[in-house]
Amino acid sequence: MKNNFTFNISLSVLNHLGRNLYRNIITILGEAISNSWDADAKNVWININKNNNSMEIIDDGTGMTYEDFQNKFLKIGYSKRKNGDYKTESGRPFIGRKGIGKLALLSCAQRIHVASKTKETDYVGGVIDNSSLDEAINDDLNSQEYVLENLTSDDLTSLNKLEKGTYIFFESVNEVITNTVDYIKKSVALYFRFSLLDENFNIYVNGEKIDEEMLKSLAEDTQFIWIINNIEDPFINQLSSDIEKKILKSDINIKGYIASVNKPSKLKIRGTQEKLTIDLFVNGRLREKDILRHTPTSRIVENYVYGQIHFDDLDSGDTQDIFTSSREGIISDNHNYKLLLNEVERLFKIIIDDWDDLRREKGDDGDPDNMKITPKKRKAQELFNTTIKEMKETHKQNSDYKNIKKNQLVDEWVKSLSTESEYNIPSYVECFIAENLLRKYIIHNKMELSDEATKEASKWKKREKENKGRANISYDIRESMEDIYYLDMKYLSNFIDKASDKNKDPALSRSSDIYKPVRDAVGHTSIITPTAKQQLSIELENIKARVMDLIAKVK
């Protein structure tokens, strides 16, 4: 006996394949815009009406015939590429692959109206009601037992204005589009870069054309940018000429940019929990957000960067489909994908190093894990930068603040002092610590000062009193008026650790003779010579070692 068995597909497959797989409005819009792209549309109009909780998407693409609507649009799993076609009639690379992306359209509203027409044929379409679809799924109906509702005259109003195209109306939209229209506009500008492939492809949201102007605030907050293989991008073109631009070369066929903002908070998307990341695009469409998460560095620079990597080789015609069903990621074992991640890791290591230099040149804190300068010098520079910024904030109240020429001159002075601060500030701190530890040591051991030391302290007390009188100061300046706080390293060292033979014996007094004149210059905020820096560094190391030896013997 011969049996003619056939598949009987339950409508529950819609849920398993992804009717509820799509998580956000941007992914859903991505499917609709991709369909418009594949239909050779020149324009896509997205209209969001939050008052009546609806959204419509209209394009002027080739449209669909009755056969197209039934056998292509409504056929879950239909692929435009099955006959070896990888480009549209106008030469655009097809975005669609699996034929299940249309399920995204079912996930964001209670009722979805679809109408379409070609140049040669009248409109076709229907209404998908998710409530009745849920009932059909509960009743375990097969796909051929569910019939779409008929379109209404209202559905055809917008479509009739076009010679050809497709109209999708989302009625009773769920919480997936609770985002502000402003957020959606900026996201479309950021994540749908089809215009990089075809400048005649336009997207409008509530009547406003989406272009790089939507990202103006991001451009203003951008501090540095690394351009990969000289990508031509309108967003990059609107960056200020003052922004440091660097070119990175790659041997693989990628283009894009990685940029950094001046503050991590500038990466947060207002009104959402999201933040900008370094994202992967294929043929103009966002394919994966935050590709840096695959190669984390745990360096602070990660909190400042965003960007776009375009790698069209991941979808080059007849290659295996490597995109996940949710269209929000890539199958990880693909050879080209691994190649890409390795290259991104290599390029980002260069950026990490550059970023630290560029930030410090700008007077901002850099990467504390970068060992090109010592932690002491880095902290000194950070303190210097913070102080300068506070002074500049005060200066902004000055009416002469906008004098560009004068500000440039001051900036040059500040830059030269910044380099010197890396040495002077730590040196001053080391002198402060060493000398005060010696004073603590003397007081703890109840050591009496010599007559010579007492006379020296009296001399400085008298000078201080005279200076206070000239300044008309009546309050105490020093926390303690004890003699020991008027003595410098020369007297402290002679009192505690005096060399019997200053030419041979290792002692504090031996180092203090060379240390004193350079220490005084640092204490008086002078900029000292390279030779003096070298000598002070040597003697400070000796002094610190001897001081710690003494402290270790304290009982």
XYZ file of C-alpha atoms in Angstrom, residues 126-444:
319
model
C -4.594 41.469 4.720
C -4.760 41.974 8.469
C -3.066 39.685 10.980
C -4.787 39.765 14.371
C -2.573 38.363 17.113
C -5.578 37.526 19.301
C -7.142 35.280 16.677
C -3.678 33.946 15.813
C -3.214 32.984 19.476
C -6.567 31.165 19.397
C -5.542 29.302 16.259
C -2.245 28.318 17.923
C -4.092 27.130 21.051
C -6.434 25.075 18.859
C -3.333 23.616 17.157
C -4.515 24.615 13.705
C -2.221 24.181 10.745
C -1.068 27.211 8.800
C -3.572 26.774 5.966
C -6.519 26.925 8.351
C -5.785 30.482 9.473
C -7.127 33.162 7.108
C -6.082 36.811 7.259
C -8.767 39.467 7.665
C -9.508 41.784 4.765
C -7.962 45.246 4.492
C -10.031 48.342 5.150
C -10.295 51.434 2.989
C -8.147 53.321 5.526
C -5.273 50.937 4.813
C -5.158 52.019 1.201
C -5.071 55.789 1.687
C -1.306 56.041 2.110
C -0.547 53.322 -0.451
C -2.660 54.958 -3.150
C -0.373 57.984 -3.069
C 2.437 55.807 -4.423
C 2.897 54.224 -7.825
C 4.197 51.092 -6.104
C 5.298 50.015 -2.656
C 4.307 48.402 0.625
C 2.347 49.695 3.614
C 2.424 48.137 7.098
C 0.217 49.514 9.863
C 0.731 48.432 13.480
C -2.454 48.834 15.510
C -2.416 48.760 19.326
C 1.335 48.658 19.628
C 2.644 46.995 22.778
C 5.299 48.388 25.143
C 8.086 47.657 22.653
C 7.866 51.253 21.369
C 7.598 53.040 24.674
C 10.866 54.759 23.731
C 10.716 58.403 22.758
C 10.506 59.317 19.096
C 13.754 61.261 19.545
C 15.494 58.081 20.741
C 14.131 56.147 17.758
C 15.344 58.823 15.324
C 18.855 58.772 16.784
C 18.925 54.985 16.863
C 17.880 54.738 13.227
C 20.614 57.246 12.331
C 23.165 55.248 14.291
C 22.212 51.675 13.452
C 20.923 51.715 9.863
C 23.790 52.745 7.633
C 22.386 51.614 4.285
C 23.132 55.078 2.938
C 26.843 54.168 3.082
C 26.079 51.667 0.290
C 23.425 53.695 -1.555
C 23.183 57.423 -0.900
C 19.756 57.467 -2.568
C 18.219 55.298 0.171
C 16.373 57.592 2.600
C 14.630 56.895 5.899
C 12.127 59.310 7.438
C 10.730 59.193 10.976
C 7.618 61.300 11.554
C 8.407 63.295 8.426
C 12.023 64.075 9.326
C 14.812 62.681 7.160
C 17.289 60.687 9.199
C 20.909 61.690 8.609
C 24.090 62.469 10.492
C 22.550 65.661 11.938
C 20.642 63.402 14.326
C 23.997 62.493 15.866
C 25.222 66.055 16.309
C 25.391 65.847 20.114
C 27.434 62.641 19.857
C 29.818 64.334 17.421
C 30.236 67.250 19.850
C 31.048 64.887 22.739
C 33.593 62.912 20.706
C 37.189 63.536 21.746
C 39.287 61.245 19.513
C 38.611 58.960 16.573
C 40.513 56.114 14.915
C 39.445 55.580 11.295
C 39.889 52.049 9.960
C 40.938 51.754 6.300
C 39.729 55.256 5.386
C 35.962 54.706 5.509
C 33.879 57.479 3.951
C 31.184 58.320 6.480
C 29.057 61.507 6.753
C 29.149 61.218 10.547
C 32.953 61.434 10.570
C 32.818 64.418 8.236
C 30.800 66.460 10.732
C 33.309 66.007 13.551
C 35.168 69.127 14.592
C 38.509 69.771 12.896
C 40.024 70.016 16.403
C 39.331 66.334 17.085
C 42.411 64.148 16.889
C 41.968 61.729 13.973
C 44.197 58.702 13.496
C 44.213 56.178 10.638
C 44.432 52.457 11.376
C 45.323 50.028 8.584
C 43.996 46.480 8.389
C 44.835 43.697 5.967
C 41.331 42.257 6.091
C 38.425 43.803 4.212
C 36.952 45.870 7.024
C 36.131 49.543 7.325
C 34.829 51.647 10.136
C 35.850 53.765 13.071
C 36.330 53.602 16.818
C 35.859 56.862 18.692
C 36.012 57.967 22.302
C 33.983 60.538 24.203
C 35.274 62.919 26.856
C 33.150 61.364 29.644
C 31.689 57.838 29.988
C 28.258 59.322 30.748
C 28.137 60.646 27.172
C 27.755 57.064 25.912
C 24.474 56.560 27.749
C 21.359 56.839 25.596
C 19.058 59.246 27.374
C 15.818 57.759 28.661
C 17.010 54.145 28.324
C 19.265 51.643 30.048
C 21.376 51.351 26.904
C 24.745 52.801 26.030
C 26.699 53.141 22.823
C 29.156 50.376 22.038
C 31.418 49.195 19.219
C 29.032 47.445 16.850
C 29.325 45.174 13.818
C 27.589 46.033 10.540
C 27.188 43.880 7.458
C 25.928 45.424 4.212
C 24.826 48.529 6.085
C 22.791 46.703 8.715
C 23.567 46.286 12.403
C 24.365 42.624 13.010
C 25.844 42.562 16.498
C 26.121 45.095 19.275
C 29.196 45.410 21.468
C 31.645 43.106 19.692
C 34.304 44.200 22.191
C 32.660 41.943 24.784
C 34.236 38.969 22.992
C 37.733 40.285 23.705
C 37.429 42.260 26.958
C 40.543 44.074 28.149
C 39.286 45.323 31.527
C 40.918 48.657 30.736
C 39.285 51.962 31.561
C 39.250 53.048 27.912
C 36.405 50.561 27.277
C 34.104 52.894 29.208
C 34.809 55.742 26.771
C 34.596 54.156 23.306
C 31.932 53.541 20.690
C 32.165 52.807 16.990
C 31.213 50.818 13.933
C 33.002 47.987 12.171
C 31.715 47.204 8.652
C 32.603 43.713 7.398
C 30.516 42.784 4.361
C 32.499 39.574 3.753
C 30.390 37.955 6.481
C 27.509 37.925 4.018
C 29.089 37.518 0.601
C 26.431 35.874 -1.528
C 26.436 32.090 -1.370
C 28.332 31.755 1.909
C 26.738 29.938 4.836
C 24.187 31.939 6.809
C 25.976 32.782 10.045
C 23.390 35.120 11.579
C 21.304 33.902 14.503
C 17.540 33.558 14.193
C 16.994 36.693 16.264
C 19.262 38.562 13.805
C 21.032 40.079 16.828
C 24.184 38.008 16.769
C 26.535 35.793 14.771
C 27.357 32.101 15.048
C 30.692 32.164 16.830
C 32.587 29.367 15.054
C 32.610 31.041 11.639
C 36.165 31.457 10.253
C 35.658 35.027 8.988
C 34.038 36.021 12.251
C 36.995 34.710 14.272
C 39.319 36.536 11.881
C 37.377 39.735 12.519
C 37.459 39.393 16.317
C 41.220 38.803 16.277
C 41.706 41.898 14.128
C 39.484 44.036 16.357
C 41.521 42.883 19.349
C 44.769 43.853 17.574
C 43.473 47.284 16.578
C 42.055 47.957 20.015
C 45.434 47.342 21.645
C 46.807 50.181 19.508
C 43.889 52.386 20.541
C 44.425 51.636 24.240
C 47.991 52.899 23.985
C 47.100 55.941 21.860
C 44.207 56.916 24.093
C 46.386 57.291 27.181
C 48.812 59.616 25.369
C 46.053 61.688 23.785
C 44.126 62.062 27.032
C 47.145 63.220 28.984
C 48.054 65.681 26.228
C 44.545 67.126 26.581
C 44.983 67.497 30.334
C 42.617 64.623 31.175
C 43.177 61.501 33.224
C 44.452 58.599 31.147
C 44.737 54.867 31.663
C 46.073 54.058 35.163
C 47.115 50.585 33.986
C 49.412 51.983 31.309
C 52.989 51.700 32.574
C 54.572 54.183 30.160
C 54.850 56.561 33.096
C 55.189 55.643 36.759
C 52.111 55.655 39.016
C 53.608 58.590 40.957
C 54.027 60.697 37.830
C 50.516 59.790 36.681
C 48.984 60.809 39.993
C 50.962 64.042 39.951
C 49.680 64.801 36.469
C 46.102 64.004 37.509
C 46.392 66.389 40.465
C 47.857 69.051 38.191
C 45.059 68.553 35.628
C 42.334 68.754 38.263
C 43.799 71.947 39.673
C 44.144 73.565 36.251
C 40.525 72.709 35.392
C 39.306 74.317 38.596
C 41.319 77.440 37.816
C 39.905 77.541 34.272
C 36.350 77.234 35.594
C 36.983 80.282 37.760
C 38.507 82.077 34.771
C 35.319 81.520 32.741
C 33.671 84.242 34.784
C 36.222 86.674 33.365
C 34.884 88.796 30.496
C 38.116 88.181 28.595
C 37.597 84.387 28.614
C 36.697 84.203 24.913
C 39.967 85.784 23.797
C 41.133 82.800 21.716
C 44.652 84.076 21.124
C 45.215 84.679 24.821
C 43.759 81.281 25.741
C 46.067 79.543 23.280
C 49.057 81.239 24.880
C 47.935 80.183 28.367
C 47.361 76.635 27.121
C 50.978 76.529 25.926
C 52.177 77.649 29.351
C 49.993 75.032 31.060
C 51.269 72.278 28.774
C 54.888 73.060 29.637
C 54.093 73.107 33.364
C 52.232 69.806 33.081
C 55.416 68.004 32.082
C 57.375 69.608 34.939
C 54.639 68.722 37.433
C 55.297 65.022 36.829
C 58.618 65.527 38.627
C 58.082 68.452 40.985
C 54.869 67.334 42.669
C 56.070 63.815 43.645
C 59.438 65.260 44.703
C 57.761 67.773 46.982
C 55.604 65.013 48.494
C 58.653 62.835 49.104
C 60.481 65.720 50.803
C 57.395 66.463 52.926
C 57.061 62.839 54.042
C 60.776 62.232 54.707
C 61.311 65.378 56.780
C 58.127 64.987 58.819
C 58.862 61.339 59.545
C 62.219 62.435 60.955
C 60.493 65.007 63.163
C 58.065 62.322 64.410
C 61.045 60.077 65.103
C 62.856 62.752 67.154
C 59.740 63.616 69.163
C 58.920 59.949 69.811
